[in-house]
mmCIF file with all atom_site columns, N, CA and C in Angstrom:
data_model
loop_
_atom_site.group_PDB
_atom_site.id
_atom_site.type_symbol
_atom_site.label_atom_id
_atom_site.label_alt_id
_atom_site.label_comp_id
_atom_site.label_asym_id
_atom_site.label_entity_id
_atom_site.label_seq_id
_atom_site.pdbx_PDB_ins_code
_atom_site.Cartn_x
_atom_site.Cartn_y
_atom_site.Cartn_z
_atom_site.occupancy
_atom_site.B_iso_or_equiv
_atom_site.pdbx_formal_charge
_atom_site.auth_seq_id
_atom_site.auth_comp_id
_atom_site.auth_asym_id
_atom_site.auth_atom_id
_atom_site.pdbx_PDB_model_num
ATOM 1   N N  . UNK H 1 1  ? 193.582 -67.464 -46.507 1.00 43.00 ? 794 UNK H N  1
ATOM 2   C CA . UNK H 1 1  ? 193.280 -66.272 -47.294 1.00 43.00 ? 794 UNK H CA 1
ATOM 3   C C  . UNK H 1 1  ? 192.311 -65.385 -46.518 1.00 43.00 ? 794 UNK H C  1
ATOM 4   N N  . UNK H 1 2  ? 192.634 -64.300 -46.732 1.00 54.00 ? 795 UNK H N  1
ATOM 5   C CA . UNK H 1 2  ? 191.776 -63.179 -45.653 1.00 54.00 ? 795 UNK H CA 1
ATOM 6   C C  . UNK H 1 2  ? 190.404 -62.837 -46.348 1.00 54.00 ? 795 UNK H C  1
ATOM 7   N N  . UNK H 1 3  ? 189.226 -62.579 -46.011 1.00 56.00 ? 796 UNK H N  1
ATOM 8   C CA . UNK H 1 3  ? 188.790 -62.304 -46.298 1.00 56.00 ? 796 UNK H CA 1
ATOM 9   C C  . UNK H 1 3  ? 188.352 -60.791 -46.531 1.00 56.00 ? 796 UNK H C  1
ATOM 10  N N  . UNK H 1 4  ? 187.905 -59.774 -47.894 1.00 56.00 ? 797 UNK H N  1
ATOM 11  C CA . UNK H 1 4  ? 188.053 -58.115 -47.467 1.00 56.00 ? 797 UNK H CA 1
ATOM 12  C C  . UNK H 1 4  ? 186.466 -58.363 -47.652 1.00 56.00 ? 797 UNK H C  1
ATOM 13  N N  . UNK H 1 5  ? 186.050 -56.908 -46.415 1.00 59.00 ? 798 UNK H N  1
ATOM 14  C CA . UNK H 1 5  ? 184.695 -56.718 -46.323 1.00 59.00 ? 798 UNK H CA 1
ATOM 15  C C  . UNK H 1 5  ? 184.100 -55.762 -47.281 1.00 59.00 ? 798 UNK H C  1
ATOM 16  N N  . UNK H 1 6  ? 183.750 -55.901 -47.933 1.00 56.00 ? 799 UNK H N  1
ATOM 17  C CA . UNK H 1 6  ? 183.061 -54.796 -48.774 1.00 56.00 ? 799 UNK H CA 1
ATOM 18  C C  . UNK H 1 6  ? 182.559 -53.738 -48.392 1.00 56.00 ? 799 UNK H C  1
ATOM 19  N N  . UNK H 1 7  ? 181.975 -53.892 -47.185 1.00 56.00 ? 800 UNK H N  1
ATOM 20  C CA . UNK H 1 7  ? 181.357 -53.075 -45.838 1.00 56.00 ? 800 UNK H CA 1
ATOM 21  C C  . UNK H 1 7  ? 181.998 -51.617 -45.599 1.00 56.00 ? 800 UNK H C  1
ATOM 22  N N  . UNK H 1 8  ? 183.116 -52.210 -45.631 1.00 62.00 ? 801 UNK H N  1
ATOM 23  C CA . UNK H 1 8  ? 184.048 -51.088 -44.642 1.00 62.00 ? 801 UNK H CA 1
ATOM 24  C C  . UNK H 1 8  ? 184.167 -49.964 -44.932 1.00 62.00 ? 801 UNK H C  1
ATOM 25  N N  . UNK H 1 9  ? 184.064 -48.834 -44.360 1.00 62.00 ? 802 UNK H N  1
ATOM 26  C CA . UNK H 1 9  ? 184.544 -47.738 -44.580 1.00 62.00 ? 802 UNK H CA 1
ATOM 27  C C  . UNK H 1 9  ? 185.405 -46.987 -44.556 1.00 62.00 ? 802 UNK H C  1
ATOM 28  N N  . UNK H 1 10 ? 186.695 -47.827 -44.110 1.00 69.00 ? 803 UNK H N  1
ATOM 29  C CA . UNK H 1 10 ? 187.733 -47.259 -43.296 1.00 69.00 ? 803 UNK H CA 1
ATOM 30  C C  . UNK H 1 10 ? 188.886 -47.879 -44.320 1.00 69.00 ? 803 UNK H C  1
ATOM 31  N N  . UNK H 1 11 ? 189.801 -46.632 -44.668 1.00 70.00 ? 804 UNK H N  1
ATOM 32  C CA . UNK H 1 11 ? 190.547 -46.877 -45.158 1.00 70.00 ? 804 UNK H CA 1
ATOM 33  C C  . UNK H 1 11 ? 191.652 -47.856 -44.711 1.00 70.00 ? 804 UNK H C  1
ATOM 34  N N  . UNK H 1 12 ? 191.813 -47.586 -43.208 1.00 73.00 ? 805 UNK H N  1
ATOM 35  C CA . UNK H 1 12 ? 192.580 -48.314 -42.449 1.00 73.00 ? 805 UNK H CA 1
ATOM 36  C C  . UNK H 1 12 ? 192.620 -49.798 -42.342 1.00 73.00 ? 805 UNK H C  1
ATOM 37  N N  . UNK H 1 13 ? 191.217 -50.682 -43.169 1.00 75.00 ? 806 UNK H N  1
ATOM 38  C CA . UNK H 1 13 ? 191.125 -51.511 -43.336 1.00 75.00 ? 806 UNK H CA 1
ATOM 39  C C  . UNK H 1 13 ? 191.898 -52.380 -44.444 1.00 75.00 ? 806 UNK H C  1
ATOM 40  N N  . UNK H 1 14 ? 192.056 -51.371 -45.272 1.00 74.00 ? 807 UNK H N  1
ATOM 41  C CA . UNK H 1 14 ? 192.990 -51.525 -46.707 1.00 74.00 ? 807 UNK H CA 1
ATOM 42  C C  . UNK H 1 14 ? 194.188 -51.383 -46.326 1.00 74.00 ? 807 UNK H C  1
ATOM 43  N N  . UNK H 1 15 ? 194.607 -49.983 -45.893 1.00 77.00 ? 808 UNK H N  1
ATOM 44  C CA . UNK H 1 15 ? 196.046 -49.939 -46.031 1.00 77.00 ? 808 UNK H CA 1
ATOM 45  C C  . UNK H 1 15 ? 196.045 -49.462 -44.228 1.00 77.00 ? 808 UNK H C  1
ATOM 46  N N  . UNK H 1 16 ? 196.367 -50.593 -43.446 1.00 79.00 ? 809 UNK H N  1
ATOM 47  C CA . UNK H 1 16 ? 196.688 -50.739 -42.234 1.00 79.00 ? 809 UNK H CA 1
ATOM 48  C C  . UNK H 1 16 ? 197.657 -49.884 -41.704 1.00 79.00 ? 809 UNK H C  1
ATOM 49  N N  . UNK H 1 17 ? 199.322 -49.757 -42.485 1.00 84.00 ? 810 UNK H N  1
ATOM 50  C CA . UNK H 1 17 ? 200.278 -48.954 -41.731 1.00 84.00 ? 810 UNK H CA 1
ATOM 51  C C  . UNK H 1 17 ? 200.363 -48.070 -42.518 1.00 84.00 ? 810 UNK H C  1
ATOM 52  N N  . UNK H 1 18 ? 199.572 -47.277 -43.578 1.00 81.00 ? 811 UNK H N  1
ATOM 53  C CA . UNK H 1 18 ? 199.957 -46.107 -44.178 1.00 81.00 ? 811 UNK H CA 1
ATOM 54  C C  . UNK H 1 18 ? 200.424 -45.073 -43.412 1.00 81.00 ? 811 UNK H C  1
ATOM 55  N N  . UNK H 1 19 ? 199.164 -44.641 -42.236 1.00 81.00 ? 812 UNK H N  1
ATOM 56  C CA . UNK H 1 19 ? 200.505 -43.096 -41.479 1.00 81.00 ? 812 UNK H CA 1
ATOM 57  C C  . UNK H 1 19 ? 201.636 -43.890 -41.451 1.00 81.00 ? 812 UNK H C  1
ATOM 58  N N  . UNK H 1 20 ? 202.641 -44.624 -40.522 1.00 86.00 ? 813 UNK H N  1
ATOM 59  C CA . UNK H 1 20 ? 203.320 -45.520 -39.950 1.00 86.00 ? 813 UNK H CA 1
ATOM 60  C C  . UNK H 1 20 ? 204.214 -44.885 -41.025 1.00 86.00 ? 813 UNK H C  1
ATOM 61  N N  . UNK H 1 21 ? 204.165 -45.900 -42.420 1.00 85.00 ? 814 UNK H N  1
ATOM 62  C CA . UNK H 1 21 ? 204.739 -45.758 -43.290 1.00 85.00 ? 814 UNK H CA 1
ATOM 63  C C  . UNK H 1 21 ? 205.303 -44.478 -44.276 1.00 85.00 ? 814 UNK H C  1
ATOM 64  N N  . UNK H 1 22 ? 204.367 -43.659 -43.846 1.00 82.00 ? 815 UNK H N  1
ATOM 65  C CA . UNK H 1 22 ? 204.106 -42.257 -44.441 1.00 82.00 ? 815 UNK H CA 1
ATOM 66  C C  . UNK H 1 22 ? 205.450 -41.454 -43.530 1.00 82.00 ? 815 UNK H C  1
ATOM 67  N N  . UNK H 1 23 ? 204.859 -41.767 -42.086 1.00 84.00 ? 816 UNK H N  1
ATOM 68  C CA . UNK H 1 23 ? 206.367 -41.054 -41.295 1.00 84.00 ? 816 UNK H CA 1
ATOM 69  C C  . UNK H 1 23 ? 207.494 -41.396 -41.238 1.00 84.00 ? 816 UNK H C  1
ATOM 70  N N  . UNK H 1 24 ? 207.433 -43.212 -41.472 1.00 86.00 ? 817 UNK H N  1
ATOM 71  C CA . UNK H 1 24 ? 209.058 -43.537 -41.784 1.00 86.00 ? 817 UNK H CA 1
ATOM 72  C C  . UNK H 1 24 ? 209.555 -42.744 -42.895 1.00 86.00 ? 817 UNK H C  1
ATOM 73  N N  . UNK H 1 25 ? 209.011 -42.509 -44.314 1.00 83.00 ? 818 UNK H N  1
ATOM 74  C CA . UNK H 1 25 ? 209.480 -41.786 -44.851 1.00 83.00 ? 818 UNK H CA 1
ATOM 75  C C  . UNK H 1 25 ? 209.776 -40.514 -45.188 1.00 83.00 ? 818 UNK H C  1
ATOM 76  N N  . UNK H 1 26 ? 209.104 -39.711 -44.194 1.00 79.00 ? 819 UNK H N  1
ATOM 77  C CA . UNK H 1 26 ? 208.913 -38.205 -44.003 1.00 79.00 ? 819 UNK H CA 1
ATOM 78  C C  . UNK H 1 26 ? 210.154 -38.219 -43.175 1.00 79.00 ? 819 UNK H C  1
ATOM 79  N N  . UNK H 1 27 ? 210.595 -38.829 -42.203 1.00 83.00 ? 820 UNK H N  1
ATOM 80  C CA . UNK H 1 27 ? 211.953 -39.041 -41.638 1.00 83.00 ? 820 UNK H CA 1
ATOM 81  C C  . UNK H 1 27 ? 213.002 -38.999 -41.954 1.00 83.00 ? 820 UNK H C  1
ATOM 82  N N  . UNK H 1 28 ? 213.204 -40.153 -43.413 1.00 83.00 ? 821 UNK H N  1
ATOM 83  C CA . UNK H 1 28 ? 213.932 -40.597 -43.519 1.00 83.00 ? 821 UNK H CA 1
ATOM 84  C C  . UNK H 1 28 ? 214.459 -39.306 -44.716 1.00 83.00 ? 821 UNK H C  1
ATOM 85  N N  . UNK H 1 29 ? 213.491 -38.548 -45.258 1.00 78.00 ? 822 UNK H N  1
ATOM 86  C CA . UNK H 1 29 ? 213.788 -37.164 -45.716 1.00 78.00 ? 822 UNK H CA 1
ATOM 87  C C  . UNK H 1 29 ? 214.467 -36.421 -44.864 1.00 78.00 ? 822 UNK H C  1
ATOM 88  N N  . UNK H 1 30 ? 213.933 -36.331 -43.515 1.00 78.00 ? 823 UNK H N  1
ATOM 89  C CA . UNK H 1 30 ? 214.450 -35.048 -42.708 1.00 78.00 ? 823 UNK H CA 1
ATOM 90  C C  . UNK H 1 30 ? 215.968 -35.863 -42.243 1.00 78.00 ? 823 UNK H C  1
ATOM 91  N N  . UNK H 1 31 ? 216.070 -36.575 -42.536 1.00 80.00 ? 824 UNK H N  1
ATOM 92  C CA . UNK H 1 31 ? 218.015 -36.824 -41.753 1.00 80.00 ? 824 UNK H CA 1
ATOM 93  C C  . UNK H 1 31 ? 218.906 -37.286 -43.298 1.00 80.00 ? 824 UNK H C  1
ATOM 94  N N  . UNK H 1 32 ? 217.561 -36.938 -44.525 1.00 79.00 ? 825 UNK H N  1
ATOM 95  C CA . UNK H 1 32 ? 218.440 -36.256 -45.696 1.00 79.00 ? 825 UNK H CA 1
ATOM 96  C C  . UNK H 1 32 ? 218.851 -35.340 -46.209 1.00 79.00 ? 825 UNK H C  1
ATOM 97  N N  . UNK H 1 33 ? 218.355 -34.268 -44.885 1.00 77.00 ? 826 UNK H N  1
ATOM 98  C CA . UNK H 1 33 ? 218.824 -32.914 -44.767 1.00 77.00 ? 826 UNK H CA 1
ATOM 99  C C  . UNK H 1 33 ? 217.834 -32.340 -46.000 1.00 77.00 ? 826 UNK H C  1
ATOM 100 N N  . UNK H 1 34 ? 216.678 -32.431 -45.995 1.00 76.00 ? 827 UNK H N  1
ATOM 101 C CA . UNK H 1 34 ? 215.663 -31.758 -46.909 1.00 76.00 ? 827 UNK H CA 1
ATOM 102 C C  . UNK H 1 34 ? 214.507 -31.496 -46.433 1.00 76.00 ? 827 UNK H C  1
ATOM 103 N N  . UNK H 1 35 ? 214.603 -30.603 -45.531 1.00 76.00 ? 828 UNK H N  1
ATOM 104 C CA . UNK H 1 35 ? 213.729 -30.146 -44.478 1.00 76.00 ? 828 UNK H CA 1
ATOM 105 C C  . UNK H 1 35 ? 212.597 -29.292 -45.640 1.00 76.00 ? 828 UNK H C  1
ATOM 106 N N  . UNK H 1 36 ? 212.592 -28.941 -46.573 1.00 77.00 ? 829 UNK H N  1
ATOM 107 C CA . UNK H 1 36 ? 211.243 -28.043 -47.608 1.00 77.00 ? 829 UNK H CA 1
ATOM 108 C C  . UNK H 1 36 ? 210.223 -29.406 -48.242 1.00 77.00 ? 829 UNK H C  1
ATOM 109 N N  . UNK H 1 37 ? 211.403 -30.800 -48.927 1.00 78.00 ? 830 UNK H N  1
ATOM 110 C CA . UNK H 1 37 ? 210.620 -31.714 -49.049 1.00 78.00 ? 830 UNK H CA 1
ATOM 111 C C  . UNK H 1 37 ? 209.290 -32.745 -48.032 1.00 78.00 ? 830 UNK H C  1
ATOM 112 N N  . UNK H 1 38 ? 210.171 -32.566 -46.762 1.00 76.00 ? 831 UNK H N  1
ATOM 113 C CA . UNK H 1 38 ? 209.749 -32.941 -45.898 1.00 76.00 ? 831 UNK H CA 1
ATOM 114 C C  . UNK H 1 38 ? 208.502 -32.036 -45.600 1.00 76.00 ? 831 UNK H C  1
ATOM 115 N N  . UNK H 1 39 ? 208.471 -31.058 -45.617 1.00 80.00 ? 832 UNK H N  1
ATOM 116 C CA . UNK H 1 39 ? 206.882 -30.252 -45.675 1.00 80.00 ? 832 UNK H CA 1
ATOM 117 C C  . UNK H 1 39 ? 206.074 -30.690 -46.370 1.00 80.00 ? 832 UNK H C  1
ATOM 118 N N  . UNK H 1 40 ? 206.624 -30.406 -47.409 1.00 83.00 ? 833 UNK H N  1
ATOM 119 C CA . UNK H 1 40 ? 205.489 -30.921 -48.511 1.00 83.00 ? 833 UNK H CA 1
ATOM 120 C C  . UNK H 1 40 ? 204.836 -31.941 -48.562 1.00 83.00 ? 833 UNK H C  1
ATOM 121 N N  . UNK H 1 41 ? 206.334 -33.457 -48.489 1.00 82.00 ? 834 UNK H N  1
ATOM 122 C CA . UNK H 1 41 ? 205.558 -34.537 -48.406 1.00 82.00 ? 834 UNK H CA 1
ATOM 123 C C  . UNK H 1 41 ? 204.584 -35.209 -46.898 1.00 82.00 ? 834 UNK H C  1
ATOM 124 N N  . UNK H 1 42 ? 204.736 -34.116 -45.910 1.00 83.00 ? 835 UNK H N  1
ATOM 125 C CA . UNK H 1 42 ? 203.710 -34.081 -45.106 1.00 83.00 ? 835 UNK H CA 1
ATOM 126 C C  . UNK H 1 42 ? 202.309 -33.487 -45.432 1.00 83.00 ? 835 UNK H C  1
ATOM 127 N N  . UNK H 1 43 ? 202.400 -32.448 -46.032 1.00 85.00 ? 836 UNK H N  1
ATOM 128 C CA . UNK H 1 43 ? 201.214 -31.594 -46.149 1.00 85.00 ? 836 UNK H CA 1
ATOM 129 C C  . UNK H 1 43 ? 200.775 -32.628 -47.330 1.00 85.00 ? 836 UNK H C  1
ATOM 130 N N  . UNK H 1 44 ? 200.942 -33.160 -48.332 1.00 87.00 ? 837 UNK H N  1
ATOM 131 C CA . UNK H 1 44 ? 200.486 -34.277 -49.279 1.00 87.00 ? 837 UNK H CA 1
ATOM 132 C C  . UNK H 1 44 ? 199.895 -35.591 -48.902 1.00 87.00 ? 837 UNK H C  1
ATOM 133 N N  . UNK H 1 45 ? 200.230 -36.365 -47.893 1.00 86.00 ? 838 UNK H N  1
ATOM 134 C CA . UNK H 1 45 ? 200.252 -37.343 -47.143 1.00 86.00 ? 838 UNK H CA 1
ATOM 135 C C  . UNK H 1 45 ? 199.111 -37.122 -45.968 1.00 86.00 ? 838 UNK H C  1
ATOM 136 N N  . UNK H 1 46 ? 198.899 -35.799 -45.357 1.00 86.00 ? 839 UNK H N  1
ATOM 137 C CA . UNK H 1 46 ? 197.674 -35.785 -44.856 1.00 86.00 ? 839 UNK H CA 1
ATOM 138 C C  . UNK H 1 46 ? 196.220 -34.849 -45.796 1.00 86.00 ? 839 UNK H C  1
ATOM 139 N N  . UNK H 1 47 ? 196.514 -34.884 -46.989 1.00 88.00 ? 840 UNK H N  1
ATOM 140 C CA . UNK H 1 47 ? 195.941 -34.984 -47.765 1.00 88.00 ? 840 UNK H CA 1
ATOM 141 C C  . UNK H 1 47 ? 195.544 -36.494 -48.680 1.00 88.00 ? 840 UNK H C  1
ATOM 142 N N  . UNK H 1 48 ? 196.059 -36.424 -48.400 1.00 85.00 ? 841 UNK H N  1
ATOM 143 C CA . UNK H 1 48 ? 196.258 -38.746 -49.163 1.00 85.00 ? 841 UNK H CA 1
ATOM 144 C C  . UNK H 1 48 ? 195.111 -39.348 -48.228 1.00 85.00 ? 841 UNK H C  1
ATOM 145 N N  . UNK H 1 49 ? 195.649 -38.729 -47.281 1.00 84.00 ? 842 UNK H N  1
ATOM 146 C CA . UNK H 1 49 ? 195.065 -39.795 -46.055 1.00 84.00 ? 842 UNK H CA 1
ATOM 147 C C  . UNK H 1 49 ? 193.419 -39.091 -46.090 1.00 84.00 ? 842 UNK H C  1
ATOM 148 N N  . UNK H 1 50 ? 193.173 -37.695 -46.019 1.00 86.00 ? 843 UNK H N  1
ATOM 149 C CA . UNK H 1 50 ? 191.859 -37.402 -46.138 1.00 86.00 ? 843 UNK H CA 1
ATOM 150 C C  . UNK H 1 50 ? 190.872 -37.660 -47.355 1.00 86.00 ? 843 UNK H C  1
ATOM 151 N N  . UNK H 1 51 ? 191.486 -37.866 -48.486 1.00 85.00 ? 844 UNK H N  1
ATOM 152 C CA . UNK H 1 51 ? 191.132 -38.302 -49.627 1.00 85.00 ? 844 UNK H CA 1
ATOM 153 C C  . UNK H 1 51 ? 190.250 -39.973 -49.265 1.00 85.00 ? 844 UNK H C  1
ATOM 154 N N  . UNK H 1 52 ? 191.238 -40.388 -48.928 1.00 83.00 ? 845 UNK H N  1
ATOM 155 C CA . UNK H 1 52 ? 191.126 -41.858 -48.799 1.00 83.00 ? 845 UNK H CA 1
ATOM 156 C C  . UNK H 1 52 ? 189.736 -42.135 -47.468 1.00 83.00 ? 845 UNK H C  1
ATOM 157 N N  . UNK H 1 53 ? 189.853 -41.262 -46.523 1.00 83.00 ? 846 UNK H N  1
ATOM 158 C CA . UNK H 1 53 ? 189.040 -41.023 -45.691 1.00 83.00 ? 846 UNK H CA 1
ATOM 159 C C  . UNK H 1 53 ? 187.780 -41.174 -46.509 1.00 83.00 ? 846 UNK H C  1
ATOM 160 N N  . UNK H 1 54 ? 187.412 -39.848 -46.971 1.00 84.00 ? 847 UNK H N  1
ATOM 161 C CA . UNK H 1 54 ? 186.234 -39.352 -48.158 1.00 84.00 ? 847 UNK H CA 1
ATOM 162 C C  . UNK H 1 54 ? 185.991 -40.513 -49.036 1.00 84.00 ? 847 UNK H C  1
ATOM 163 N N  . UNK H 1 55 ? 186.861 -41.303 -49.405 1.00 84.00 ? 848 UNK H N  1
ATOM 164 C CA . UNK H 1 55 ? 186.512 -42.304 -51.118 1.00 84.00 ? 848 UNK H CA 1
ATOM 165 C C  . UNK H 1 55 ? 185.758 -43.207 -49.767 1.00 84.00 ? 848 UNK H C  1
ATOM 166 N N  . UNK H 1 56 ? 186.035 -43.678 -48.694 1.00 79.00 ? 849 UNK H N  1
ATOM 167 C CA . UNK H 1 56 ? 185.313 -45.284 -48.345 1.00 79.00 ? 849 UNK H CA 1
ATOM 168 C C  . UNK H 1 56 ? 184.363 -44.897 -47.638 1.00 79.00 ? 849 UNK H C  1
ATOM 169 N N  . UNK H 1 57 ? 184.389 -43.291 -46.912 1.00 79.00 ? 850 UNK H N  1
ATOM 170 C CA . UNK H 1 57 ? 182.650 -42.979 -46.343 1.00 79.00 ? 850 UNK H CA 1
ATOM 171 C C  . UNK H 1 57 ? 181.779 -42.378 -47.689 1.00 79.00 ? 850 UNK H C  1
ATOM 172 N N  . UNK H 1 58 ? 181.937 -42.666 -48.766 1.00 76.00 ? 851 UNK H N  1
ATOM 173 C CA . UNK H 1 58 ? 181.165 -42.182 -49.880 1.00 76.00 ? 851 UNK H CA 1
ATOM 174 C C  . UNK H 1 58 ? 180.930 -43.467 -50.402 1.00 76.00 ? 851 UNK H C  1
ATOM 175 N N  . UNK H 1 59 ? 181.491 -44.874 -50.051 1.00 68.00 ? 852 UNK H N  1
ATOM 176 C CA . UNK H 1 59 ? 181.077 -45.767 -50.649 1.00 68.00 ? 852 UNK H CA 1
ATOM 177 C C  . UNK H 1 59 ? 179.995 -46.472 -50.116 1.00 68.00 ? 852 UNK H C  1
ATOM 178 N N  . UNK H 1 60 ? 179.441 -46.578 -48.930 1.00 62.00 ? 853 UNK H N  1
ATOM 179 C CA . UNK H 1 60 ? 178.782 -46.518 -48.510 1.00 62.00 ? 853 UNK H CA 1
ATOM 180 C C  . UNK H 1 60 ? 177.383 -46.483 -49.599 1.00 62.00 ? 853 UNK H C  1
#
């Protein structure tokens, strides 16, 4: 069993392949021929990700 640090500040500690995962599916939009969704759910997703940034250097 892993142990989680309470410590951490880094989201990346929690959710390890989120970009990763974020672009497989931003992809897998764009070769569904929905190139407007695919904006969005980029421009959302690096918003996700800055959010998440902000929540674990505020926990601190």
């Amino acid at each position: 069993m892993s142990q989680i640090n309470p410590d951490s500040d880094n989201y990346q500690y929690y959710f390890p392949n989120l970009k990763m995962k974020i672009m497989e599916f931003i992809r897998f939009l764009y070769y569904k021929k929905a190139p407007a969704i695919c904006l969005y759910a980029f421009a959302v997703s690096e918003r996700l990700i800055k959010c998440l940034d902000l929540f674990f250097k505020r926990r601190r």
